[in-house]
C-alpha cells in the first residue's frame, strides 16, 4: 500500500487518553506533531479553530477532542452538541480549508444495541443516548464538510492516560474484596495504543471512509473486569449483575461490538485480541 509519511499532524484533545497516546506514537515515529488541549484550542470556538489550524497548516488532523461523559451528556445536552457536533464541524471546516486530511474519532454508541452480531460500517446508526446522538451528528458534519476524511468508530477505550473502566476497576480491586459488574452489556475493548497505530496506518492512505477500529473479540463488562483482575494478579471476587441494578442517567446499548469490515475490505490488518492489549496496558501502568 502507498505510504507517504505525514508532514505535520495536529491533534485535538491532546491531553485526553487517545490524544496523549497519539502524540506519543507520532513523536516515536519521528513525525512532526502539534497537540492542542482545550486551553489553547477550544473546538467550540469557530474563529479560534480557523485561526489555530490556519496558523499551523497541518497536513493531517486527528480530531480526538470530545465531550465523553456519557451520563453527564444527558443533563448537559447543549454542551454535548456544542462540542461533539458543532465543535467537530468547526474542525472539519478548518481542516478542509488548509487542505489537511481529517480523522474524526467516533463511537460504538451510535448504535442502539439491538443487534446480535457485531455492527459493521454499513449498519444503520440509531443512537439511544445524547452522547451517541451528538457523536453521530459530528460524523454527519464531517461527511458534509470534508471530502478527505476518515471516520473511525471505536469502543470501550482504555489506556494509561485514563480515566477509564479498566483503571477504575483496578483501583477498586485494590480497595475492595468483592466487586459487582454488569454482565448484560457486550462490546469490544480497545487499547489507545493500538487505536493510535491504526489511525496512523489509515491516514497515510487515500482510502477515506468510515472504519470500525476495536481490538478483536468481544466481552461483557463483567468478563472484562474478571480479565483485568486476573491479569493484575488481584484475588478479588467479581460478581455479575444486571444493568437494572445500576441505574444511570444514560441508556446504553446492550450489544455494541464492532466488526472491522472496512479494515478487512481495504486490506488493513485486524487489531490484536483485546486480551493481549490488556496485558500490555497493565504492564505499562506505573507500579506502586
Ligand atoms: N472513552 C471511550 O470509551 C470512547 C469510546 C468510543 C469512542 N470514544 C471517542 O474517542 C475519542 C477519544 O476519547 P478519549 O477517551 O480519549 O476521551 P477523553 O480522554 O475524554 O479526551 C477528550 C479530550 O477532549 C477535551 N475536550 C473537551 N471539550 C473540549 C473542547 N471544547 N475543546 C477542545 N477539547 C475539548 C477534553 O478535555 P477535558 O477533559 O478538560 O474536558 C479531553 O482532554 C473521542 O472522540 C470519544 O468520543 C471514546
CSV table of C-alpha atoms and ligand atoms in Angstrom, one decimal:
chain,number,residue,atom,x,y,z
A,1,UNK,CA,0.0,0.0,0.0
A,2,UNK,CA,1.2,3.5,-0.9
A,3,UNK,CA,2.8,5.1,2.2
A,4,UNK,CA,3.7,8.8,2.5
A,5,UNK,CA,4.9,9.9,5.9
A,6,UNK,CA,2.6,12.8,7.1
A,7,UNK,CA,4.5,16.1,7.1
A,8,UNK,CA,2.7,17.6,10.1
A,9,UNK,CA,-0.1,16.2,12.3
A,10,UNK,CA,-2.3,18.4,14.5
A,11,UNK,CA,-4.1,16.5,17.3
A,12,UNK,CA,-7.1,18.0,19.1
A,13,UNK,CA,-7.9,16.7,22.6
A,14,UNK,CA,-4.2,16.0,23.0
A,15,UNK,CA,-4.4,15.6,26.8
A,16,UNK,CA,-7.2,13.0,26.6
A,17,UNK,CA,-6.5,9.3,26.8
A,18,UNK,CA,-6.3,8.8,23.0
A,19,UNK,CA,-4.8,12.2,22.2
A,20,UNK,CA,-1.9,11.6,24.6
A,21,UNK,CA,-1.1,8.2,23.1
A,22,UNK,CA,-1.5,9.5,19.6
A,23,UNK,CA,1.1,12.3,20.3
A,24,UNK,CA,3.5,9.7,21.9
A,25,UNK,CA,3.2,7.5,18.8
A,26,UNK,CA,3.8,10.3,16.3
A,27,UNK,CA,6.8,11.5,18.3
A,28,UNK,CA,8.2,8.0,18.5
A,29,UNK,CA,7.9,7.7,14.7
A,30,UNK,CA,9.7,11.0,14.2
A,31,UNK,CA,6.6,12.7,12.7
A,32,UNK,CA,6.2,16.4,13.4
A,33,UNK,CA,3.1,16.7,15.6
A,34,UNK,CA,1.4,19.5,17.5
A,35,UNK,CA,-1.0,18.6,20.2
A,36,UNK,CA,-3.7,21.0,21.4
A,37,UNK,CA,-5.7,20.8,24.6
A,38,UNK,CA,-8.9,22.7,25.4
A,39,UNK,CA,-7.0,25.7,26.9
A,40,UNK,CA,-5.2,26.5,23.6
A,41,UNK,CA,-7.8,25.2,21.2
A,42,UNK,CA,-11.4,25.2,22.3
A,43,UNK,CA,-13.2,23.4,19.4
A,44,UNK,CA,-16.5,25.2,20.2
A,45,UNK,CA,-14.8,28.5,19.3
A,46,UNK,CA,-15.1,28.5,15.4
A,47,UNK,CA,-12.8,31.6,15.0
A,48,UNK,CA,-10.1,30.1,17.2
A,49,UNK,CA,-10.2,26.8,15.4
A,50,UNK,CA,-9.8,28.5,12.0
A,51,UNK,CA,-7.0,30.7,13.4
A,52,UNK,CA,-5.0,27.8,15.0
A,53,UNK,CA,-5.4,25.4,12.2
A,54,UNK,CA,-4.8,28.2,9.7
A,55,UNK,CA,-1.6,29.1,11.5
A,56,UNK,CA,-0.3,25.5,12.0
A,57,UNK,CA,-1.2,24.4,8.5
A,58,UNK,CA,-1.1,20.7,9.3
A,59,UNK,CA,-1.2,18.1,6.5
A,60,UNK,CA,-3.3,15.8,8.8
A,61,UNK,CA,-5.7,16.5,11.7
A,62,UNK,CA,-6.6,13.8,14.3
A,63,UNK,CA,-9.7,15.1,16.0
A,64,UNK,CA,-9.8,13.3,19.4
A,65,UNK,CA,-11.4,16.1,21.4
A,66,UNK,CA,-14.9,15.3,22.7
A,67,UNK,CA,-17.4,15.6,25.5
A,68,UNK,CA,-17.1,11.9,26.6
A,69,UNK,CA,-19.0,11.8,29.8
A,70,UNK,CA,-21.9,9.7,28.7
A,71,UNK,CA,-24.1,10.2,31.8
A,72,UNK,CA,-23.5,13.9,32.1
A,73,UNK,CA,-24.4,14.4,28.5
A,74,UNK,CA,-28.0,13.6,29.3
A,75,UNK,CA,-28.3,16.6,31.6
A,76,UNK,CA,-25.9,18.8,29.5
A,77,UNK,CA,-27.4,18.3,26.1
A,78,UNK,CA,-26.5,21.7,24.7
A,79,UNK,CA,-22.9,21.4,25.8
A,80,UNK,CA,-22.6,17.9,24.3
A,81,UNK,CA,-24.0,19.1,20.9
A,82,UNK,CA,-21.8,22.2,21.0
A,83,UNK,CA,-18.6,20.2,21.5
A,84,UNK,CA,-19.3,16.9,19.7
A,85,UNK,CA,-21.4,18.1,16.8
A,86,UNK,CA,-20.6,21.8,16.1
A,87,UNK,CA,-17.1,21.5,17.5
A,88,UNK,CA,-16.5,18.8,15.0
A,89,UNK,CA,-18.0,20.9,12.2
A,90,UNK,CA,-15.5,23.7,13.2
A,91,UNK,CA,-12.6,21.3,13.0
A,92,UNK,CA,-13.8,19.8,9.7
A,93,UNK,CA,-14.3,23.2,8.0
A,94,UNK,CA,-10.8,24.4,9.2
A,95,UNK,CA,-9.0,21.2,8.2
A,96,UNK,CA,-10.7,21.4,4.8
A,97,UNK,CA,-9.7,25.0,4.3
A,98,UNK,CA,-6.0,24.2,4.7
A,99,UNK,CA,-6.2,21.0,2.7
A,100,UNK,CA,-5.5,18.7,5.7
A,101,UNK,CA,-6.8,15.2,5.8
A,102,UNK,CA,-9.1,14.6,8.8
A,103,UNK,CA,-9.5,11.7,11.2
A,104,UNK,CA,-12.6,12.0,13.4
A,105,UNK,CA,-12.9,9.6,16.2
A,106,UNK,CA,-16.5,8.4,16.8
A,107,UNK,CA,-18.2,5.7,18.9
A,108,UNK,CA,-20.0,2.4,19.1
A,109,UNK,CA,-22.7,4.3,20.9
A,110,UNK,CA,-24.1,5.5,17.5
A,111,UNK,CA,-25.8,2.1,17.5
A,112,UNK,CA,-28.9,1.0,19.5
A,113,UNK,CA,-27.6,-2.4,20.7
A,114,UNK,CA,-30.4,-4.5,19.2
A,115,UNK,CA,-28.0,-6.5,17.0
A,116,UNK,CA,-26.8,-9.9,18.0
A,117,UNK,CA,-23.7,-9.9,15.8
A,118,UNK,CA,-21.0,-7.2,15.7
A,119,UNK,CA,-22.0,-4.0,13.8
A,120,UNK,CA,-20.2,-3.4,10.5
A,121,UNK,CA,-19.8,0.0,8.9
A,122,UNK,CA,-22.9,-0.2,6.7
A,123,UNK,CA,-25.2,-0.9,9.7
A,124,UNK,CA,-27.7,1.9,10.3
A,125,UNK,CA,-26.8,4.1,13.3
A,126,UNK,CA,-29.6,4.7,15.8
A,127,UNK,CA,-28.2,6.3,18.9
A,128,UNK,CA,-30.1,5.7,22.1
A,129,UNK,CA,-28.5,8.4,24.3
A,130,UNK,CA,-27.4,12.1,24.0
A,131,UNK,CA,-23.7,11.3,23.7
A,132,UNK,CA,-24.3,8.8,20.9
A,133,UNK,CA,-26.6,11.3,19.1
A,134,UNK,CA,-24.1,14.1,19.3
A,135,UNK,CA,-21.2,12.0,18.1
A,136,UNK,CA,-23.3,10.8,15.2
A,137,UNK,CA,-24.1,14.4,14.2
A,138,UNK,CA,-20.3,15.1,14.4
A,139,UNK,CA,-20.0,12.3,11.8
A,140,UNK,CA,-22.6,13.9,9.6
A,141,UNK,CA,-20.8,17.3,9.7
A,142,UNK,CA,-17.5,15.6,8.7
A,143,UNK,CA,-19.3,13.8,5.8
A,144,UNK,CA,-20.8,17.1,4.7
A,145,UNK,CA,-17.8,19.4,5.1
A,146,UNK,CA,-14.7,17.3,4.4
A,147,UNK,CA,-14.1,15.0,1.4
A,148,UNK,CA,-10.8,13.5,2.5
A,149,UNK,CA,-11.8,12.2,5.9
A,150,UNK,CA,-11.7,9.1,8.0
A,151,UNK,CA,-14.4,8.4,10.5
A,152,UNK,CA,-13.0,6.0,13.0
A,153,UNK,CA,-15.6,4.4,15.3
A,154,UNK,CA,-14.1,2.8,18.3
A,155,UNK,CA,-15.4,1.4,21.6
A,156,UNK,CA,-14.7,0.8,25.3
A,157,UNK,CA,-11.4,2.7,25.2
A,158,UNK,CA,-8.7,2.1,27.8
A,159,UNK,CA,-5.2,3.5,28.1
A,160,UNK,CA,-2.8,4.7,30.7
A,161,UNK,CA,-3.9,8.3,30.4
A,162,UNK,CA,-7.4,7.4,31.6
A,163,UNK,CA,-9.8,7.7,33.5
A,164,UNK,CA,-11.5,4.7,32.0
A,165,UNK,CA,-13.2,1.5,33.2
A,166,UNK,CA,-10.0,-0.6,33.3
A,167,UNK,CA,-8.3,1.9,35.6
A,168,UNK,CA,-11.3,2.3,37.8
A,169,UNK,CA,-11.7,-1.5,38.2
A,170,UNK,CA,-8.0,-1.8,39.1
A,171,UNK,CA,-8.4,0.9,41.7
A,172,UNK,CA,-11.5,-0.7,43.2
A,173,UNK,CA,-9.7,-4.1,43.1
A,174,UNK,CA,-7.0,-2.7,45.4
A,175,UNK,CA,-9.7,-1.4,47.8
A,176,UNK,CA,-12.5,-3.9,48.0
A,177,UNK,CA,-12.7,-7.7,48.4
A,178,UNK,CA,-15.7,-8.0,46.1
A,179,UNK,CA,-17.0,-6.1,43.0
A,180,UNK,CA,-20.3,-6.1,41.2
A,181,UNK,CA,-20.1,-5.6,37.4
A,182,UNK,CA,-22.8,-5.7,34.8
A,183,UNK,CA,-22.9,-8.8,32.6
A,184,UNK,CA,-25.6,-7.7,30.1
A,185,UNK,CA,-23.7,-5.1,28.1
A,186,UNK,CA,-21.4,-6.6,25.5
A,187,UNK,CA,-18.8,-4.7,23.4
A,188,UNK,CA,-15.2,-4.6,22.2
A,189,UNK,CA,-12.5,-3.2,24.5
A,190,UNK,CA,-9.9,-1.0,22.6
A,191,UNK,CA,-6.4,-0.1,23.8
A,192,UNK,CA,-5.5,3.5,22.9
A,193,UNK,CA,-2.0,2.5,21.7
A,194,UNK,CA,-3.5,0.0,19.2
A,195,UNK,CA,-6.1,2.5,18.1
A,196,UNK,CA,-3.5,5.3,17.6
A,197,UNK,CA,-1.4,2.9,15.4
A,198,UNK,CA,-4.3,2.0,13.2
A,199,UNK,CA,-5.3,5.7,12.9
A,200,UNK,CA,-1.7,6.4,11.6
A,201,UNK,CA,-1.9,3.5,9.2
A,202,UNK,CA,-5.2,4.7,7.8
A,203,UNK,CA,-4.4,8.4,7.5
A,204,UNK,CA,-1.4,7.9,5.3
A,205,UNK,CA,-3.6,6.3,2.6
A,206,UNK,CA,-6.3,7.7,0.5
A,207,UNK,CA,-8.8,5.0,1.5
A,208,UNK,CA,-11.2,7.5,3.0
A,209,UNK,CA,-14.5,6.5,4.7
A,210,UNK,CA,-15.9,5.1,7.9
A,211,UNK,CA,-14.0,2.4,9.8
A,212,UNK,CA,-14.7,0.3,12.9
A,213,UNK,CA,-11.5,0.1,14.9
A,214,UNK,CA,-11.6,-2.0,18.1
A,215,UNK,CA,-9.4,-4.7,19.4
A,216,UNK,CA,-10.5,-8.2,18.2
A,217,UNK,CA,-13.0,-10.1,20.2
A,218,UNK,CA,-16.0,-9.2,22.4
A,219,UNK,CA,-16.9,-9.5,26.1
A,220,UNK,CA,-19.2,-8.1,28.7
A,221,UNK,CA,-18.1,-5.5,31.3
A,222,UNK,CA,-18.2,-8.4,33.8
A,223,UNK,CA,-15.8,-10.6,31.7
A,224,UNK,CA,-13.6,-7.6,31.1
A,225,UNK,CA,-13.4,-6.9,34.8
A,226,UNK,CA,-12.5,-10.6,35.5
A,227,UNK,CA,-9.7,-10.5,32.9
A,228,UNK,CA,-8.4,-7.3,34.4
A,229,UNK,CA,-8.3,-8.8,37.9
A,230,UNK,CA,-6.6,-11.9,36.6
A,231,UNK,CA,-4.0,-10.1,34.6
A,232,UNK,CA,-3.2,-7.8,37.6
A,233,UNK,CA,-3.0,-10.8,39.9
A,234,UNK,CA,-5.7,-9.5,42.2
A,235,UNK,CA,-7.7,-12.1,44.2
A,236,UNK,CA,-11.0,-10.1,44.1
A,237,UNK,CA,-14.3,-11.8,43.7
A,238,UNK,CA,-16.2,-10.3,40.7
A,239,UNK,CA,-19.9,-10.8,40.7
A,240,UNK,CA,-22.1,-10.5,37.6
A,241,UNK,CA,-25.1,-8.3,38.0
A,242,UNK,CA,-27.8,-7.0,35.5
A,243,UNK,CA,-27.7,-3.4,34.3
A,244,UNK,CA,-31.0,-2.8,36.1
A,245,UNK,CA,-29.1,-3.0,39.4
A,246,UNK,CA,-27.0,0.1,38.4
A,247,UNK,CA,-29.5,2.7,37.2
A,248,UNK,CA,-27.7,5.5,35.4
A,249,UNK,CA,-28.9,8.6,33.6
A,250,UNK,CA,-27.9,7.4,30.1
A,251,UNK,CA,-29.3,4.3,28.5
A,252,UNK,CA,-26.5,2.2,27.0
A,253,UNK,CA,-26.7,-0.4,24.1
A,254,UNK,CA,-26.8,-4.0,25.4
A,255,UNK,CA,-24.7,-5.0,22.5
A,256,UNK,CA,-22.3,-2.7,20.7
A,257,UNK,CA,-19.4,-4.9,19.5
A,258,UNK,CA,-17.9,-3.6,16.2
A,259,UNK,CA,-16.9,-5.6,13.2
A,260,UNK,CA,-13.9,-4.2,11.3
A,261,UNK,CA,-15.3,-4.9,7.8
A,262,UNK,CA,-13.9,-1.8,6.2
A,263,UNK,CA,-10.4,-2.5,7.5
A,264,UNK,CA,-10.7,-6.0,6.1
A,265,UNK,CA,-12.1,-5.0,2.7
A,266,UNK,CA,-9.4,-2.2,2.3
A,267,UNK,CA,-6.5,-4.5,3.1
A,268,UNK,CA,-5.7,-3.4,6.6
A,269,UNK,CA,-4.9,-5.9,9.3
A,270,UNK,CA,-7.3,-6.6,12.2
A,271,UNK,CA,-6.3,-5.3,15.6
A,272,UNK,CA,-4.9,-8.0,18.0
A,273,UNK,CA,-7.3,-9.6,20.6
A,274,UNK,CA,-8.2,-7.3,23.5
A,275,UNK,CA,-6.7,-9.8,26.0
A,276,UNK,CA,-3.2,-9.2,24.5
A,277,UNK,CA,-3.7,-5.5,24.5
A,278,UNK,CA,-4.9,-5.6,28.2
A,279,UNK,CA,-1.7,-7.4,29.1
A,280,UNK,CA,0.5,-4.7,27.6
A,281,UNK,CA,-1.7,-2.0,29.2
A,282,UNK,CA,-1.2,-3.5,32.7
A,283,UNK,CA,2.5,-3.9,32.1
A,284,UNK,CA,2.8,-0.3,31.1
A,285,UNK,CA,1.0,1.1,34.2
A,286,UNK,CA,3.3,2.6,36.8
A,287,UNK,CA,3.9,0.2,39.7
A,288,UNK,CA,3.1,1.5,43.2
B,1,LIG,N1,-13.6,6.7,26.1
B,1,LIG,C1,-14.3,5.7,25.4
B,1,LIG,O1,-14.6,4.7,25.9
B,1,LIG,C2,-14.7,6.0,23.9
B,1,LIG,C3,-15.4,5.1,23.3
B,1,LIG,C4,-15.8,5.3,22.0
B,1,LIG,C5,-15.3,6.5,21.3
B,1,LIG,N2,-14.6,7.4,22.0
B,1,LIG,C6,-14.2,8.6,21.3
B,1,LIG,O2,-12.8,8.6,21.2
B,1,LIG,C7,-12.3,9.9,21.2
B,1,LIG,C8,-11.2,10.0,22.3
B,1,LIG,O3,-11.8,9.6,23.5
B,1,LIG,P1,-11.0,9.7,24.9
B,1,LIG,O4,-11.4,8.5,25.7
B,1,LIG,O5,-9.5,9.9,24.6
B,1,LIG,O6,-11.6,11.0,25.5
B,1,LIG,P2,-11.1,11.9,26.7
B,1,LIG,O7,-10.0,11.2,27.5
B,1,LIG,O8,-12.3,12.4,27.4
B,1,LIG,O9,-10.4,13.1,25.9
B,1,LIG,C9,-11.2,14.1,25.3
B,1,LIG,C10,-10.4,15.4,25.4
B,1,LIG,O10,-11.2,16.4,24.8
B,1,LIG,C11,-11.1,17.5,25.6
B,1,LIG,N3,-12.2,18.5,25.3
B,1,LIG,C12,-13.4,18.5,25.8
B,1,LIG,N4,-14.1,19.6,25.4
B,1,LIG,C13,-13.3,20.3,24.5
B,1,LIG,C14,-13.3,21.5,23.8
B,1,LIG,N5,-14.4,22.2,23.8
B,1,LIG,N6,-12.3,21.8,23.0
B,1,LIG,C15,-11.2,21.1,23.0
B,1,LIG,N7,-11.0,19.9,23.7
B,1,LIG,C16,-12.0,19.5,24.5
B,1,LIG,C17,-11.2,17.0,27.0
B,1,LIG,O11,-10.7,18.0,27.9
B,1,LIG,P3,-11.4,18.0,29.4
B,1,LIG,O12,-11.2,16.6,29.9
B,1,LIG,O13,-10.6,19.0,30.1
B,1,LIG,O14,-12.8,18.3,29.2
B,1,LIG,C18,-10.3,15.8,26.9
B,1,LIG,O15,-8.9,16.1,27.1
B,1,LIG,C19,-13.5,10.8,21.5
B,1,LIG,O16,-13.9,11.3,20.3
B,1,LIG,C20,-14.5,9.9,22.0
B,1,LIG,O17,-15.8,10.3,21.7
B,1,LIG,C21,-14.2,7.2,23.3
